Tab-separated table of C-alpha atoms in Angstrom:
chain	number	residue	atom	x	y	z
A	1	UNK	CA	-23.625	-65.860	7.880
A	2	UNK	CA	-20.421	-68.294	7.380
A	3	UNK	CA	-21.525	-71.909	6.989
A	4	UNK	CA	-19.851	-74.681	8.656
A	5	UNK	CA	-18.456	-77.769	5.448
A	6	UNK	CA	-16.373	-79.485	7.799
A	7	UNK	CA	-18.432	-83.272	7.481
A	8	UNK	CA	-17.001	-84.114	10.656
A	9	UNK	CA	-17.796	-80.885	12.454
A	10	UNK	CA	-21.424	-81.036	11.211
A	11	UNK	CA	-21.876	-84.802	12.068
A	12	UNK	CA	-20.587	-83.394	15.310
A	13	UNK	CA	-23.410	-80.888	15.845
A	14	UNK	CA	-25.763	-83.254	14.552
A	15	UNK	CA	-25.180	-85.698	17.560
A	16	UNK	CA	-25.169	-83.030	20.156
A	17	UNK	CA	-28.544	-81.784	18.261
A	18	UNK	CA	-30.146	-85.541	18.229
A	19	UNK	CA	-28.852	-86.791	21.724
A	20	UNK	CA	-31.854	-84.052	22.725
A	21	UNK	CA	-35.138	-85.850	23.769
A	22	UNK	CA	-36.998	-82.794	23.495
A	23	UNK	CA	-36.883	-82.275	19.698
A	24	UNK	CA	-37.644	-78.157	20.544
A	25	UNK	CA	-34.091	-77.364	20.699
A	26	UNK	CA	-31.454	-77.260	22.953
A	27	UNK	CA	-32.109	-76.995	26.956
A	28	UNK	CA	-30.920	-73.932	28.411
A	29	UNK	CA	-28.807	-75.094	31.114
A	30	UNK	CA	-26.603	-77.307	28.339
A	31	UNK	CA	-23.277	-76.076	28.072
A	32	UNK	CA	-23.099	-76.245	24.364
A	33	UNK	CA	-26.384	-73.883	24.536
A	34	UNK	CA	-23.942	-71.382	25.189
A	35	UNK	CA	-21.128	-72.769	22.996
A	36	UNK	CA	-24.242	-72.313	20.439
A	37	UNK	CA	-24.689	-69.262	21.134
A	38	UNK	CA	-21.257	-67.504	20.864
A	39	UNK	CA	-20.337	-69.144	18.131
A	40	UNK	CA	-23.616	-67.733	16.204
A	41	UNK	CA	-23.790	-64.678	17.852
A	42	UNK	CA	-20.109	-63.299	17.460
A	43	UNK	CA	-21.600	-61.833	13.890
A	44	UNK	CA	-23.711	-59.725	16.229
A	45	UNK	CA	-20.499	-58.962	18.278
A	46	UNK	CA	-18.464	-57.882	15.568
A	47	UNK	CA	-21.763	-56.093	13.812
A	48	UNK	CA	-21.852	-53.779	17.349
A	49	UNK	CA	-18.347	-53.589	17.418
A	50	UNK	CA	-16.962	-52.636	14.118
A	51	UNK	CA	-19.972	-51.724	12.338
A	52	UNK	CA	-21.763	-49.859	14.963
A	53	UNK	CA	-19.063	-48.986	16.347
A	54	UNK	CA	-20.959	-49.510	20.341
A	55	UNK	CA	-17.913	-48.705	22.878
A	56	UNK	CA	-20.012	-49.979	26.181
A	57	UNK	CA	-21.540	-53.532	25.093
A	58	UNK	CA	-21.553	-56.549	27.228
A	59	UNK	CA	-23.083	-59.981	26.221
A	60	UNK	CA	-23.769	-63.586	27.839
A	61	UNK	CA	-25.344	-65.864	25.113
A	62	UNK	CA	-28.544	-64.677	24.068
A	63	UNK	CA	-28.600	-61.632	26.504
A	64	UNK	CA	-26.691	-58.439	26.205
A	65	UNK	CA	-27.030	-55.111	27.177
A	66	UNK	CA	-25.799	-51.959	25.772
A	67	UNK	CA	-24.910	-48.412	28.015
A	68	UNK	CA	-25.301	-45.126	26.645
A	69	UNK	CA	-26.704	-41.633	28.263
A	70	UNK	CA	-28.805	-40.976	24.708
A	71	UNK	CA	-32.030	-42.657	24.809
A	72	UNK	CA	-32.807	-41.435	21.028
A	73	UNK	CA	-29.696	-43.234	20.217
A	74	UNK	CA	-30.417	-46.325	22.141
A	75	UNK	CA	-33.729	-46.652	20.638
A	76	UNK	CA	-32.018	-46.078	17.115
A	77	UNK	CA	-29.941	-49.185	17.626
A	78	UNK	CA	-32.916	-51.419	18.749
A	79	UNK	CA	-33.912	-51.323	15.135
A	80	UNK	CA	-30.522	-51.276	13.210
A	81	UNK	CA	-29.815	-54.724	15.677
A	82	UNK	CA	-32.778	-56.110	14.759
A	83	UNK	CA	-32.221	-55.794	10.764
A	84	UNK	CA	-29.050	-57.305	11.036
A	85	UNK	CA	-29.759	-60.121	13.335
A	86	UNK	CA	-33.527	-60.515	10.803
A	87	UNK	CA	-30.796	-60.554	7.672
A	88	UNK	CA	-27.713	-62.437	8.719
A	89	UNK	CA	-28.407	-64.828	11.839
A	90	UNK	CA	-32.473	-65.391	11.241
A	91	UNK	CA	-32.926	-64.273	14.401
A	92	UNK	CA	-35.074	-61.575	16.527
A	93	UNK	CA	-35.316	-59.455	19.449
A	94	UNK	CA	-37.399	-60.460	22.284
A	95	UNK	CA	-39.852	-57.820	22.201
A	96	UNK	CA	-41.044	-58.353	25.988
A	97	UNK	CA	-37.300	-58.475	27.346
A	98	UNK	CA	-36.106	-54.771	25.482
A	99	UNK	CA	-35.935	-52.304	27.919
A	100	UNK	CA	-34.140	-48.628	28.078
A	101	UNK	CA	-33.762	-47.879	31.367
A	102	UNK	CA	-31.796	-44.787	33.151
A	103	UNK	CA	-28.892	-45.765	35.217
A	104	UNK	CA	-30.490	-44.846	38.619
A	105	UNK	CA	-32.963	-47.717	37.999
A	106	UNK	CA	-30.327	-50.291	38.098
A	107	UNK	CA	-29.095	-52.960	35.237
A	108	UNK	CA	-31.235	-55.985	35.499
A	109	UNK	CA	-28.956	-58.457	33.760
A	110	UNK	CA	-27.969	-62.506	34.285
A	111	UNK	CA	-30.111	-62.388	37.344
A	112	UNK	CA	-28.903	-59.692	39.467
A	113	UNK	CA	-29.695	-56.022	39.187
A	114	UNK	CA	-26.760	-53.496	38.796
A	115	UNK	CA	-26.568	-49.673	40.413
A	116	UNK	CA	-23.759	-47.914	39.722
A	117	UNK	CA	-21.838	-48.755	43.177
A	118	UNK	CA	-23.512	-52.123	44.049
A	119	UNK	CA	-25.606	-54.958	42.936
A	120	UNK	CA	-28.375	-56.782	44.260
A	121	UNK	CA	-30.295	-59.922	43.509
A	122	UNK	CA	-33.244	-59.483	40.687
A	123	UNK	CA	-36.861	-60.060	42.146
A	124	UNK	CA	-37.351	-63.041	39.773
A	125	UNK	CA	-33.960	-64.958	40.969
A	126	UNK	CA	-34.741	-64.400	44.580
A	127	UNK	CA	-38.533	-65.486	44.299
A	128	UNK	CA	-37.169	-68.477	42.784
A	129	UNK	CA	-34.165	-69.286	45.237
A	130	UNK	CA	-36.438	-68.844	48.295
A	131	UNK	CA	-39.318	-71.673	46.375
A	132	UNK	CA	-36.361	-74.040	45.791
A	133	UNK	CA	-35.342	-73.655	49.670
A	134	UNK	CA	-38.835	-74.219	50.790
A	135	UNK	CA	-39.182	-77.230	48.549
A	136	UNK	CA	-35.795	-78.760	49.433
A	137	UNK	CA	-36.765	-78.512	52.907
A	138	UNK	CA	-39.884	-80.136	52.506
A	139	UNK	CA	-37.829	-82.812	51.003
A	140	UNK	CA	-35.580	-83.457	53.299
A	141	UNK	CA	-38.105	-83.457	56.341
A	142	UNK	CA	-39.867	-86.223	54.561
A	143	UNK	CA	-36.530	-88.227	53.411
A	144	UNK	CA	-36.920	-87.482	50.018
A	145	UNK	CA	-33.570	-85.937	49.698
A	146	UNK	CA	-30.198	-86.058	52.361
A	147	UNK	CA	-29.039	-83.407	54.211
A	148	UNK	CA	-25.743	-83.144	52.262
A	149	UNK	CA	-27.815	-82.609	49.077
A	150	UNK	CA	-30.040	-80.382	50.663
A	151	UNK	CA	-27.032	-78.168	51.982
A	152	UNK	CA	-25.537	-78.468	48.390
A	153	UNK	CA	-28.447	-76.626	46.990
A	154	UNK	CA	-28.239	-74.127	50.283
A	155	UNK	CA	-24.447	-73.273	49.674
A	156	UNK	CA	-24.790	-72.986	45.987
A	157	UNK	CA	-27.493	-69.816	46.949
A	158	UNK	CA	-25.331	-69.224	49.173
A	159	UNK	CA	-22.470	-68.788	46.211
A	160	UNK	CA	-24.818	-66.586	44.355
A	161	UNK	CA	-25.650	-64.356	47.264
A	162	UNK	CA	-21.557	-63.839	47.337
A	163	UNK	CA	-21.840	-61.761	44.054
A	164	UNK	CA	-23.798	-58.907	45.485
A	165	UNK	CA	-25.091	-57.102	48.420
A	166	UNK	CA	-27.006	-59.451	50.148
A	167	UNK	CA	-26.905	-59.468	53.868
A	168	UNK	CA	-30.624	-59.034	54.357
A	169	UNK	CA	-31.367	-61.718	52.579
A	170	UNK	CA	-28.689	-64.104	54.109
A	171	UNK	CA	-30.759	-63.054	57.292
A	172	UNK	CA	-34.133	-63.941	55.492
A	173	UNK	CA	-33.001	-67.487	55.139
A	174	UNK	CA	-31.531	-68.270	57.670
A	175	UNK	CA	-34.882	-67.129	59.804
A	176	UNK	CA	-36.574	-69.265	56.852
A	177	UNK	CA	-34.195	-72.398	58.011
A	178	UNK	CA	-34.911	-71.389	61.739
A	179	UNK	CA	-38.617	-71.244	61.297
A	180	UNK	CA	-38.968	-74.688	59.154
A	181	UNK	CA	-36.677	-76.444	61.535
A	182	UNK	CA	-38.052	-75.431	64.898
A	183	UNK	CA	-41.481	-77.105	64.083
């Protein structure tokens, strides 16, 4: 791995690192998480790329996925990846979050699960949309929050419904919005 000797870089990084309250990292929603993480991980991209030589590879931070039709070879590369991100980056595979999976089963990547003509929401990302609903409508019938930032938080679901087939679930909250606000 290349190191970084610019002083005014690192005192840079150093600020970022420090203006954490944490101390247990960086939080995952903070932008320079992922600035972070491409700037460490292109080694892995160009390792896949070049070395590897991996034609179908797509990547978003600390998640990626790799398509083949040869599981032998898929399972293969699990171990070659994790050498080289063990010997150059310090790093490891998630053991729980490796999966091989056939095509038919869909891609379950950045939230949203991937078939080969459409894409749906992920079970975990809709659980968790429908409990932030219910709780920012419990909010705002007790004045806890406004009903602009309460329909902020509804269109920006809304936004991520836009991104696959999801008219089912459009229906599903809306009934959720009709039930909660009848009463």
């Amino acid at each position: 791995m290349r190191k970084i000797k610019d002083p005014k870089t690192i005192w840079l990084i150093d600020e970022i690192l420090k203006s954490n309250d944490t101390n247990c990292g960086i939080p995952i929603g903070n932008l320079t998480s992922q600035l972070f993480a491409n700037i460490c991980l292109n080694e892995l991209d160009r390792f896949i790329k070049h070395k590897l030589k991996i034609k179908y590879y797509i990547r978003y931070c600390d998640d990626f996925v790799i398509l083949s039709d040869n599981k032998k070879y898929l399972e293969e590369l699990i171990l070659k990846i994790n050498n080289f991100l063990k010997e150059k980056l310090k790093l490891s595979l998630h053991s729980d979050k490796i999966s091989i999976r056939k095509y038919h089963q869909g891609i379950d990547y950045l939230g949203y699960v991937s078939f080969p003509y459409y894409r749906i929401l992920g079970t975990k990302t809709k659980r968790k949309m429908f409990r932030k609903i219910e709780e920012r409508m419990k909010e705002l019938k007790v004045n806890k929050i406004s009903e602009e930032s309460f329909n902020q938080t509804l269109q920006s679901y809304l936004g991520i419904l836009k991104h696959c087939n999801s008219y089912k679930l459009k229906l599903k909250i809306i009934s959720t919005l009709y039930e909660n606000f009848r009463n």
